[in-house]
PDB file of C-alpha atoms in Angstrom:
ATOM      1  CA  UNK A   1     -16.630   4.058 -10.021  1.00 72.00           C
ATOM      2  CA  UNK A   2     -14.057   6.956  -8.514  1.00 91.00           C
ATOM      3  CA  UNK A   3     -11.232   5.636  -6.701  1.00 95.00           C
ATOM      4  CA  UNK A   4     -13.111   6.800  -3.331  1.00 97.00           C
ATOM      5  CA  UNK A   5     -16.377   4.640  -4.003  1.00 96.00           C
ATOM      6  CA  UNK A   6     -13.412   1.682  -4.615  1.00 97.00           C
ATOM      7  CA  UNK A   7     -11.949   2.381  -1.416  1.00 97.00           C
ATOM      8  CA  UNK A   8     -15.777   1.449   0.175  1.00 95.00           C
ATOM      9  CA  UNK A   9     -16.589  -1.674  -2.139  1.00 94.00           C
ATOM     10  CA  UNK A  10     -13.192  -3.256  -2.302  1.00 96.00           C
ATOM     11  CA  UNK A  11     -11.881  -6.018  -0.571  1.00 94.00           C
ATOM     12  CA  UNK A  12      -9.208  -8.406  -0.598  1.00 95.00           C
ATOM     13  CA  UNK A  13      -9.814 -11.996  -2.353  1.00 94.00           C
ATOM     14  CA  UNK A  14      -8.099 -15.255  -1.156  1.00 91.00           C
ATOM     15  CA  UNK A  15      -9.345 -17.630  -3.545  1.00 92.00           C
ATOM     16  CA  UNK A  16      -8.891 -16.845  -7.378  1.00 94.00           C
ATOM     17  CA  UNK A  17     -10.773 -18.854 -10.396  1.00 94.00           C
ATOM     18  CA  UNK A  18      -8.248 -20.070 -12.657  1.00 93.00           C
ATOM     19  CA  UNK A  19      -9.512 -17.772 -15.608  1.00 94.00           C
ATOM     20  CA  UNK A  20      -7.251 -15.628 -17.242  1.00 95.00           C
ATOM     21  CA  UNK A  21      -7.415 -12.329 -17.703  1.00 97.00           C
ATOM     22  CA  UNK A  22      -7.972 -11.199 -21.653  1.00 96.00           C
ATOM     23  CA  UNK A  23      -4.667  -9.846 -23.757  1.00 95.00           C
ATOM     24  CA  UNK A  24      -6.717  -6.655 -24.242  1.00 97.00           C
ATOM     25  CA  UNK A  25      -7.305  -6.448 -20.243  1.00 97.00           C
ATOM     26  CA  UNK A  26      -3.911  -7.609 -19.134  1.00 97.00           C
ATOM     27  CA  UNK A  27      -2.466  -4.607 -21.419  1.00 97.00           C
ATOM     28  CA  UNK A  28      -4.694  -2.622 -19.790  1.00 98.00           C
ATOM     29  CA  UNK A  29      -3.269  -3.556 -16.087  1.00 98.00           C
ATOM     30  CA  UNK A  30       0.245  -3.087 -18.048  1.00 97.00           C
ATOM     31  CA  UNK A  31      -0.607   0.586 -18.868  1.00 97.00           C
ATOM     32  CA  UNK A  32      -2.051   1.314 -15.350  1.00 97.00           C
ATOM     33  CA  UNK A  33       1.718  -0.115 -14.093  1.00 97.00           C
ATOM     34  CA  UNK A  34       3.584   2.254 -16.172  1.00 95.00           C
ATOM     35  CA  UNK A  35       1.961   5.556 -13.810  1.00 90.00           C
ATOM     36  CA  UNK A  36       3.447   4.588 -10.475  1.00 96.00           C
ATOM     37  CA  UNK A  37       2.923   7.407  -7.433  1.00 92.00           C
ATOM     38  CA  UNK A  38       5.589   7.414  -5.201  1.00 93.00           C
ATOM     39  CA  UNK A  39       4.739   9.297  -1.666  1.00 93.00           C
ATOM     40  CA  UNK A  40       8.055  10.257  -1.871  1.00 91.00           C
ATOM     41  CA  UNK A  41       9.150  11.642  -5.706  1.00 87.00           C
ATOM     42  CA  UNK A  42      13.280  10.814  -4.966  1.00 88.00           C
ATOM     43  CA  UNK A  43      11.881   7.389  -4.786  1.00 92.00           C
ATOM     44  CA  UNK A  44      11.034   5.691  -7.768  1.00 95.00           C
ATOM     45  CA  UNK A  45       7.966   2.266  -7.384  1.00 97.00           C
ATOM     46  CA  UNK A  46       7.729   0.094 -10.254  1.00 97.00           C
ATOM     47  CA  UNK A  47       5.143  -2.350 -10.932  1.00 98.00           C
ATOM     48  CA  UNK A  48       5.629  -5.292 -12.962  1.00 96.00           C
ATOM     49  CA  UNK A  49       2.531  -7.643 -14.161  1.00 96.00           C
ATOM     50  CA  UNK A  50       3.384 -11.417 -14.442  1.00 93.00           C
ATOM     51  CA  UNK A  51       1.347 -12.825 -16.974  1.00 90.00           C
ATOM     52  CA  UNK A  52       1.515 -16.245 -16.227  1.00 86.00           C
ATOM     53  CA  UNK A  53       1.129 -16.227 -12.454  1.00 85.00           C
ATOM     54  CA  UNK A  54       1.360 -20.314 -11.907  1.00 81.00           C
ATOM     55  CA  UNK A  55       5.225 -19.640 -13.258  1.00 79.00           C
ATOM     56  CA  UNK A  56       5.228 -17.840  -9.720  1.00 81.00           C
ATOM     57  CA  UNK A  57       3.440 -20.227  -7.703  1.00 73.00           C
ATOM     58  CA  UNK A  58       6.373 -22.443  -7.095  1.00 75.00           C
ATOM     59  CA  UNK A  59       8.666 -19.243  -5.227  1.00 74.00           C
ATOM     60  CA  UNK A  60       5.637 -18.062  -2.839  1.00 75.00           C
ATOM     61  CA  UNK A  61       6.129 -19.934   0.291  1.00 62.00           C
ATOM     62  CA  UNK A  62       3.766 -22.307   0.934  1.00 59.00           C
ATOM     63  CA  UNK A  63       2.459 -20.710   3.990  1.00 63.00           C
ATOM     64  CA  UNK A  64       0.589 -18.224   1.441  1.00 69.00           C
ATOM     65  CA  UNK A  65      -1.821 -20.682  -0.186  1.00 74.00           C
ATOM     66  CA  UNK A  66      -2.690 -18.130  -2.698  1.00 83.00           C
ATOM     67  CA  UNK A  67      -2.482 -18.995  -6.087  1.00 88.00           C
ATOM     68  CA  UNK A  68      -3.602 -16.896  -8.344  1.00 92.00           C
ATOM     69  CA  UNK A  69      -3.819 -16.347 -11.922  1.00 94.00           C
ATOM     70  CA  UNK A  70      -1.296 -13.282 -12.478  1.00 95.00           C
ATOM     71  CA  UNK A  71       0.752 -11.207  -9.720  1.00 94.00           C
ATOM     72  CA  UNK A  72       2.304  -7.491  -9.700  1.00 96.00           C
ATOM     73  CA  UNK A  73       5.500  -7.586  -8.444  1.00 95.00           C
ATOM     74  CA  UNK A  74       6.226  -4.185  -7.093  1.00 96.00           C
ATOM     75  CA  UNK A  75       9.558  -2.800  -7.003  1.00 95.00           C
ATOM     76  CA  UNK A  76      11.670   0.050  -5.380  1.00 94.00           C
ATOM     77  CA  UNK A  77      14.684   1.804  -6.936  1.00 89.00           C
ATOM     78  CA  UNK A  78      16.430   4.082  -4.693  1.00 79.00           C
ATOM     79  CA  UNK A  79      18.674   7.512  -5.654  1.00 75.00           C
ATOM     80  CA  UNK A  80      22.075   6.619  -6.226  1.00 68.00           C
ATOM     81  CA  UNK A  81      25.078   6.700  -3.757  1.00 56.00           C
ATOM     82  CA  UNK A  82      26.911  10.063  -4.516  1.00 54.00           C
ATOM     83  CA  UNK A  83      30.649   9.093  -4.072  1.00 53.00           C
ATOM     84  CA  UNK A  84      33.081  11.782  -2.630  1.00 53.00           C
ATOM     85  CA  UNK A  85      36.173  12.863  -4.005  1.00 59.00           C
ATOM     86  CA  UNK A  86      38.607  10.169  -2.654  1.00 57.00           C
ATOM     87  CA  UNK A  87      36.293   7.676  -4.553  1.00 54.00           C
ATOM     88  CA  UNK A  88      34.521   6.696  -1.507  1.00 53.00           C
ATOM     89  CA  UNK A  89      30.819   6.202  -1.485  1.00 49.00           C
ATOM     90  CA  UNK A  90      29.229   9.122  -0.052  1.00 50.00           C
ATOM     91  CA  UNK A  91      27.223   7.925   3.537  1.00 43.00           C
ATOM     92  CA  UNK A  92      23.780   8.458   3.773  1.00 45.00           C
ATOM     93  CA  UNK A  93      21.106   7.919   6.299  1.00 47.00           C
ATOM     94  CA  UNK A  94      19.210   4.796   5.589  1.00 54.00           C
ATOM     95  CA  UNK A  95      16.217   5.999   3.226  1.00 64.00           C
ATOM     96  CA  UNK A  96      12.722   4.734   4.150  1.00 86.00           C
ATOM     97  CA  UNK A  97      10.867   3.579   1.105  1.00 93.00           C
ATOM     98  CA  UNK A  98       8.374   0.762   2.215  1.00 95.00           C
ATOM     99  CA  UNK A  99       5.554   3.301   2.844  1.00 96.00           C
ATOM    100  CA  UNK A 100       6.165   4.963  -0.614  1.00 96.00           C
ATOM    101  CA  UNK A 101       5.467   1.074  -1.909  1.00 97.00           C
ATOM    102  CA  UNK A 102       2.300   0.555  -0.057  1.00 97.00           C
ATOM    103  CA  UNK A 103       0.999   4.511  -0.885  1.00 98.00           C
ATOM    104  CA  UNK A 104       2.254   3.197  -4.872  1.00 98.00           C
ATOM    105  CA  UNK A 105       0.449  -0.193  -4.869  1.00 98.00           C
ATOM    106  CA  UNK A 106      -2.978   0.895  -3.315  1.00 98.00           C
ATOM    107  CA  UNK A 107      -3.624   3.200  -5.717  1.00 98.00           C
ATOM    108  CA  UNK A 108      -2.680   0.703  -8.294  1.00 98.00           C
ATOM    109  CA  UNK A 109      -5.040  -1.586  -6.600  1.00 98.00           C
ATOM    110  CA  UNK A 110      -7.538   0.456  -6.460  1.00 98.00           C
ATOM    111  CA  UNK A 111      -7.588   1.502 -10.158  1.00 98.00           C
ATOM    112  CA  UNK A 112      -7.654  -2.697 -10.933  1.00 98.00           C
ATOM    113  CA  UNK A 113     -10.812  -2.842  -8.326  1.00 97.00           C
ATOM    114  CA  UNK A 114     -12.521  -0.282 -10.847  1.00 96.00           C
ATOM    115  CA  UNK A 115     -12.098  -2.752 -13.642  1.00 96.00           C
ATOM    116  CA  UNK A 116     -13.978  -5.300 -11.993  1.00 95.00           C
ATOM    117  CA  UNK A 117     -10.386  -7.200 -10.840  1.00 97.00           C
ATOM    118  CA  UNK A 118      -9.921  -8.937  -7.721  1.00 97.00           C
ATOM    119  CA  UNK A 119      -6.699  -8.467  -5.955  1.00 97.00           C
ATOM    120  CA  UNK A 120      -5.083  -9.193  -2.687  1.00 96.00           C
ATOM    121  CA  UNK A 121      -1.429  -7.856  -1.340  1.00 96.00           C
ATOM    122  CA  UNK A 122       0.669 -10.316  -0.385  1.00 91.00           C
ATOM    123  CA  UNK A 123       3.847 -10.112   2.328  1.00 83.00           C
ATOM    124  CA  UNK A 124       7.245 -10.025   1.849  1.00 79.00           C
ATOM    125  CA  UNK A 125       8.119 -13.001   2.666  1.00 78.00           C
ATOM    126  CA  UNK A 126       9.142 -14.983  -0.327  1.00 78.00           C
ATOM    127  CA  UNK A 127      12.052 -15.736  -2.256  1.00 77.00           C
ATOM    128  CA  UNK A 128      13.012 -12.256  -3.849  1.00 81.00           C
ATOM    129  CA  UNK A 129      16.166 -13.671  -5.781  1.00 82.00           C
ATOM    130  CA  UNK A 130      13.994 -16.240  -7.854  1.00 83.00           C
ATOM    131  CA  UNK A 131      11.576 -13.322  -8.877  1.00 85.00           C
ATOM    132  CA  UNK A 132      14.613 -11.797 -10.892  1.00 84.00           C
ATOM    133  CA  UNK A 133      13.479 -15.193 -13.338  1.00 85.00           C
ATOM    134  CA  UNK A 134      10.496 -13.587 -14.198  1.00 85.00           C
ATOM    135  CA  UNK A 135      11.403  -9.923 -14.192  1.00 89.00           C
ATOM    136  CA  UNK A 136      13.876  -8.046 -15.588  1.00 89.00           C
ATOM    137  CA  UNK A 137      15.046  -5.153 -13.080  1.00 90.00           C
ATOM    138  CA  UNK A 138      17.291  -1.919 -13.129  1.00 89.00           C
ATOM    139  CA  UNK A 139      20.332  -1.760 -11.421  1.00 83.00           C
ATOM    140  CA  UNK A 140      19.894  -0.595  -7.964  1.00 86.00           C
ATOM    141  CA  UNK A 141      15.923  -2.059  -8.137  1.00 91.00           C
ATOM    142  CA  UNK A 142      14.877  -4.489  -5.743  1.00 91.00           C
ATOM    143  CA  UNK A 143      11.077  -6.296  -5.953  1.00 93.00           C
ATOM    144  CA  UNK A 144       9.846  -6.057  -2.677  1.00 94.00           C
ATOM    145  CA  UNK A 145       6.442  -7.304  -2.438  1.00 94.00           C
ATOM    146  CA  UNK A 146       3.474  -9.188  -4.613  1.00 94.00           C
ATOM    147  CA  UNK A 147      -0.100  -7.979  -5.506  1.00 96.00           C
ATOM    148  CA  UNK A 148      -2.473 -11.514  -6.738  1.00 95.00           C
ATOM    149  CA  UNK A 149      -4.314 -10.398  -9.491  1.00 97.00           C
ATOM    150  CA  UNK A 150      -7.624 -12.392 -11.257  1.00 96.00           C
ATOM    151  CA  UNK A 151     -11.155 -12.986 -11.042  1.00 96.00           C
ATOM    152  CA  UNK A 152     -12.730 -14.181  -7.777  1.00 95.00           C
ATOM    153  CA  UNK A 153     -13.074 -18.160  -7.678  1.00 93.00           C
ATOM    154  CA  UNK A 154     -16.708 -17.854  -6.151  1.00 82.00           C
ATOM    155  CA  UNK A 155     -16.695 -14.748  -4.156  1.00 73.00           C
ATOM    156  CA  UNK A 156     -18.514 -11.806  -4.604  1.00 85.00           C
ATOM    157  CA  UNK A 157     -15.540  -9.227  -5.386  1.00 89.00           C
ATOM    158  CA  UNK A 158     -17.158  -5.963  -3.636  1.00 90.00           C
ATOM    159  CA  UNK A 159     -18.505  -6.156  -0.023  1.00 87.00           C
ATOM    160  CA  UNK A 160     -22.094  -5.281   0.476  1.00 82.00           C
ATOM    161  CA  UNK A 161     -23.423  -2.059   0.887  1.00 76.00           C
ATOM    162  CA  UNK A 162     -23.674  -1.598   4.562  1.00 74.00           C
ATOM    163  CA  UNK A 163     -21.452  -5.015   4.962  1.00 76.00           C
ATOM    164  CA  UNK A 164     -20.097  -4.606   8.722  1.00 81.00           C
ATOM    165  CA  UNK A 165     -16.570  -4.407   8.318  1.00 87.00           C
ATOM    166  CA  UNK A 166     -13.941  -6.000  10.774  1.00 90.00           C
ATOM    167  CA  UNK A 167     -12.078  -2.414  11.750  1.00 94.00           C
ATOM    168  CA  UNK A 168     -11.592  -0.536  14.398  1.00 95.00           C
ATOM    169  CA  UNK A 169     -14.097   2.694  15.004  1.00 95.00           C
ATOM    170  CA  UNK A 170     -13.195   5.696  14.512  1.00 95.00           C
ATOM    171  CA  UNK A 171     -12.654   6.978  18.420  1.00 94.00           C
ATOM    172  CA  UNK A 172     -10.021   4.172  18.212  1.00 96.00           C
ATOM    173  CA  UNK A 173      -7.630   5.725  16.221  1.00 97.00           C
ATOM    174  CA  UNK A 174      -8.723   9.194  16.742  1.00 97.00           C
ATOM    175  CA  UNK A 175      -8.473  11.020  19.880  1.00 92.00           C
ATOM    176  CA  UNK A 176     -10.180  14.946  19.527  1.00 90.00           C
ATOM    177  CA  UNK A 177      -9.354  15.790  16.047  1.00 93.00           C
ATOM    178  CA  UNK A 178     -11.720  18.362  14.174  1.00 91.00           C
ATOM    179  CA  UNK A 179     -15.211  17.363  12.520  1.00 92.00           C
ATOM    180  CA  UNK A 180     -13.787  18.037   8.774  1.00 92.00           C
ATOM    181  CA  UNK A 181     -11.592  15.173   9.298  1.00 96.00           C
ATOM    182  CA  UNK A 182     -13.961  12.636  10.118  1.00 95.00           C
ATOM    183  CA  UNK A 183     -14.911  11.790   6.344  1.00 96.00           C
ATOM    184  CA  UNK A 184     -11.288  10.932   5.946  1.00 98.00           C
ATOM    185  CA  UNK A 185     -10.367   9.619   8.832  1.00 98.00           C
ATOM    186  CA  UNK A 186     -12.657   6.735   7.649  1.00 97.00           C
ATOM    187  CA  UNK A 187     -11.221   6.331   4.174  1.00 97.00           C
ATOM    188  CA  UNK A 188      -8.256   5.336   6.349  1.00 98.00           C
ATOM    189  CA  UNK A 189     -10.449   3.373   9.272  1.00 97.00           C
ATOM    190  CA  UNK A 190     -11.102   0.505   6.419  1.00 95.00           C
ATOM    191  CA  UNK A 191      -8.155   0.273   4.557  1.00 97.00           C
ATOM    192  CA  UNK A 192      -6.560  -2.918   4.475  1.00 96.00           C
ATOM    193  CA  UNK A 193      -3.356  -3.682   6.422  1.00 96.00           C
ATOM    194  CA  UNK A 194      -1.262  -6.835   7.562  1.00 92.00           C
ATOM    195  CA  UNK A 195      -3.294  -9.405   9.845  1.00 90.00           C
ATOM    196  CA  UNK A 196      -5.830  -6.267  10.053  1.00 93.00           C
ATOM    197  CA  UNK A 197      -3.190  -4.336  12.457  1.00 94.00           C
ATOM    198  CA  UNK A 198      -4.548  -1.110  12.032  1.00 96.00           C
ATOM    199  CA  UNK A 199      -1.231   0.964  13.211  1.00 96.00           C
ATOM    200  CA  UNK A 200      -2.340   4.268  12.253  1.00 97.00           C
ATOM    201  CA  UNK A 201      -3.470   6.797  14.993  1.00 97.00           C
ATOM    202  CA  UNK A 202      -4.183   9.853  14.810  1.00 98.00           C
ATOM    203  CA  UNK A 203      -3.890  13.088  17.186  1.00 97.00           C
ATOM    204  CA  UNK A 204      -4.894  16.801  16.425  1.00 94.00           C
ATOM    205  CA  UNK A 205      -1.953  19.055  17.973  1.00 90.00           C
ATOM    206  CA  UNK A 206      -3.313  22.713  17.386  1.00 86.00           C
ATOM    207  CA  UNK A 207      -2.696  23.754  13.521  1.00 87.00           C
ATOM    208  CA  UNK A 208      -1.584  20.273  12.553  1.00 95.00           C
ATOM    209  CA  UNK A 209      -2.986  16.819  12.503  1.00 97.00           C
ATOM    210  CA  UNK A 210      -0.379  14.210  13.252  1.00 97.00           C
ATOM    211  CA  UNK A 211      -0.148  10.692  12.448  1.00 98.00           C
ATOM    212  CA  UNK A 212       1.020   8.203  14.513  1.00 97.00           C
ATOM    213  CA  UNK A 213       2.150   3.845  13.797  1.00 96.00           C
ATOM    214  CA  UNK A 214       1.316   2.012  16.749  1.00 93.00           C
ATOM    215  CA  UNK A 215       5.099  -0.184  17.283  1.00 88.00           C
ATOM    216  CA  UNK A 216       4.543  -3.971  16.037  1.00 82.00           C
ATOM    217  CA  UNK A 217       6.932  -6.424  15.778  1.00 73.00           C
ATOM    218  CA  UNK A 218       7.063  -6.392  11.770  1.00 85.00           C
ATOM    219  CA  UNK A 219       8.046  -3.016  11.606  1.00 86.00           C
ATOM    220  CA  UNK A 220       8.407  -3.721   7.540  1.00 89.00           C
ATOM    221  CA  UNK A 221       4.794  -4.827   6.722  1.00 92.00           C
ATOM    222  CA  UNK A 222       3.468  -1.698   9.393  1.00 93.00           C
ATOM    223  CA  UNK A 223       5.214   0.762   7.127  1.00 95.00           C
ATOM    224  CA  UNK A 224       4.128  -0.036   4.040  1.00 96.00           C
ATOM    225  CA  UNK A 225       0.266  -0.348   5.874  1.00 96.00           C
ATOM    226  CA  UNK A 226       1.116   3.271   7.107  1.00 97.00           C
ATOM    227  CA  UNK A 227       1.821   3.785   2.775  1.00 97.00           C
ATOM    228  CA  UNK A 228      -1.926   2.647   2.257  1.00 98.00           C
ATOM    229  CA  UNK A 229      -3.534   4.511   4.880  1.00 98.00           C
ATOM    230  CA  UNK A 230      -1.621   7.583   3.287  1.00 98.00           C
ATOM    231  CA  UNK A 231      -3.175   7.194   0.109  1.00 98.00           C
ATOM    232  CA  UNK A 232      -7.059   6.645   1.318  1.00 98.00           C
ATOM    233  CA  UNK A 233      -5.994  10.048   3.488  1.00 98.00           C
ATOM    234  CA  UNK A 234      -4.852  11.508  -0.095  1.00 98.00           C
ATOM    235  CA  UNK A 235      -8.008  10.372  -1.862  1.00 98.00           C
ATOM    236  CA  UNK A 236     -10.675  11.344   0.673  1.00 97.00           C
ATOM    237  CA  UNK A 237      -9.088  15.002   1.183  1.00 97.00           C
ATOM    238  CA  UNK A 238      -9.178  15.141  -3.180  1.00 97.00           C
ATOM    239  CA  UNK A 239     -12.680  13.445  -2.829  1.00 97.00           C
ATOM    240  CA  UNK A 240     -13.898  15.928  -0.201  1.00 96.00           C
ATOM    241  CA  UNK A 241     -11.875  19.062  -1.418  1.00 96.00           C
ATOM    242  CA  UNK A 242      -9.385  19.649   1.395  1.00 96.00           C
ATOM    243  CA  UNK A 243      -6.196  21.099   0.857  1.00 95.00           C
ATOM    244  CA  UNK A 244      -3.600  19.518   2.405  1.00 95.00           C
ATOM    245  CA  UNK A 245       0.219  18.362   2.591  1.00 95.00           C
ATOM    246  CA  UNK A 246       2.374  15.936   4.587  1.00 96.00           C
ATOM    247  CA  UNK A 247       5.100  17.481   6.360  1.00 96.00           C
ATOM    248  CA  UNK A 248       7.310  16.177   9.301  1.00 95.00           C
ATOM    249  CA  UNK A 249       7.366  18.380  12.378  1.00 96.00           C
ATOM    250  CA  UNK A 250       9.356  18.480  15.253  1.00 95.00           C
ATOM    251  CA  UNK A 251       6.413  15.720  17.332  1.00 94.00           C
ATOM    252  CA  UNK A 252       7.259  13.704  20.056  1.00 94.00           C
ATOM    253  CA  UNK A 253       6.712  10.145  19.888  1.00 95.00           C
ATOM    254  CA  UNK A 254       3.566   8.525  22.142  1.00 94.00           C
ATOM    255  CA  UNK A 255       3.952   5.514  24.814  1.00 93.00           C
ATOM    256  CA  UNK A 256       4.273   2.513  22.333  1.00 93.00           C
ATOM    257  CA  UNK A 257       3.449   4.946  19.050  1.00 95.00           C
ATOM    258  CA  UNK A 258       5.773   6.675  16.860  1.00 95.00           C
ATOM    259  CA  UNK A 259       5.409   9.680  15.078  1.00 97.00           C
ATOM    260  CA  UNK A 260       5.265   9.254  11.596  1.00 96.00           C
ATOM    261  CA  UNK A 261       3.885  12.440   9.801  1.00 97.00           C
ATOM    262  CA  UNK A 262       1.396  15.376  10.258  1.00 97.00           C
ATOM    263  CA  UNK A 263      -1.037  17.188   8.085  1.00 96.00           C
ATOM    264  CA  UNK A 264      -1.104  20.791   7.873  1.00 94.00           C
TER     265      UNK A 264
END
């Protein structure tokens, strides 16, 4: 299976048997952690594999329900603050980095969905200061959200072929873009995102196709959905040999969308 065929048959698993993954597997999930692809290369995503994932169980807040048998935290360590010459730190725009984590982890999920693994992301919202028990960080590295790891407890782990899938179409988040971009355009149509929000959109605007997130409430989780649907864009252009590369342009924002990046 090639990353694109996972991107088809995965999907994401609630309820996890209470097996454990083998020592020879689990190292093999620890070597797949070590190769981390950040969308953007000044920003550095780690991925750190709990082995004992009921240790964890205790800091997920209970709203989650999902206990699983190992979880990935997944971490982001930012460049350093330059400081200037009277010793002050050096001021910076804030640097956007979710995306980078959810372009990172999907990838890394996908890879575990070729070994047969059943995985599900999980939000931000739990105590990040207790996870520093489990892990050991970097300075300057914070964990910022949780991949559940195992074997399905019952479930079939891929969908079906032709299994209808709760998305979207395609003249949803489309509006006029060219034929060659339809093949991709539906690696990102499925991918998974928070509560199935779906924020990406996307508009052709002469030589460049631009991306847009629909504007949500958790502005957070929508970023690091826009980091996923980035990397099924990535690996159905590789897939379908299209040369490509993100830039940002000089693109207006939509009623109730924001620009986020184009494709030229």
């Amino acid at each position: 299976m090639q990353l694109y065929d996972a991107i088809f048959y995965r999907k994401s698993i609630k309820k996890y048997s209470t097996k454990r993954l083998s020592i020879n597997m689990f190292e093999e999930v620890r070597n797949l952690c070590e190769d981390m692809d950040s969308l953007n290369k000044e920003i550095k995503i780690k991925a750190h594999p709990i082995l004992k994932g009921d240790s964890l169980k205790f800091i997920i807040k209970k709203r989650h329900r999902l206990v699983a048998p190992h979880y990935i935290v997944l971490t982001v360590q930012l460049p350093e603050v330059e400081e200037t010459e009277d010793g002050k730190d050096k001021k910076i725009a804030p640097i956007k980095y979710l995306d980078s984590v959810g372009f990172a982890g999907e990838e890394l999920i996908l890879k575990l969905t070729e070994m047969g693994l059943a995985t599900s992301w999980i939000d931000d919202n739990f105590n990040k200061e207790s996870i520093l028990d489990f892990v050991h960080l970097e300075e300057n590295e914070k964990p910022v959200i949780l991949i559940a790891l195992g074997f399905p407890d019952g479930n079939e782990l891929f969908r079906k072929e032709n299994e209808n899938i709760d998305r979207k179409p395609i003249k949803k988040i489309a509006k006029n873009v060219d034929e060659k971009w339809t093949n991709i355009i539906e690696c990102v149509r499925i991918a998974p995102s928070y509560k199935n929000s779906q924020p990406w959109r996307f508009y052709q605007n002469n030589g460049s196709l631009d991306i847009y997130m629909k504007k949500d409430s958790d502005e957070n989780m929508n970023q690091i959905n826009m980091g996923i649907a980035l990397k099924h864009f990535e690996i159905g252009c590789k897939y379908h040999n299209i040369d490509f590369e993100y830039v940002k342009l000089d693109v207006k924002d939509k009623i109730r969308k924001e620009y986020y990046i184009s494709v030229v």
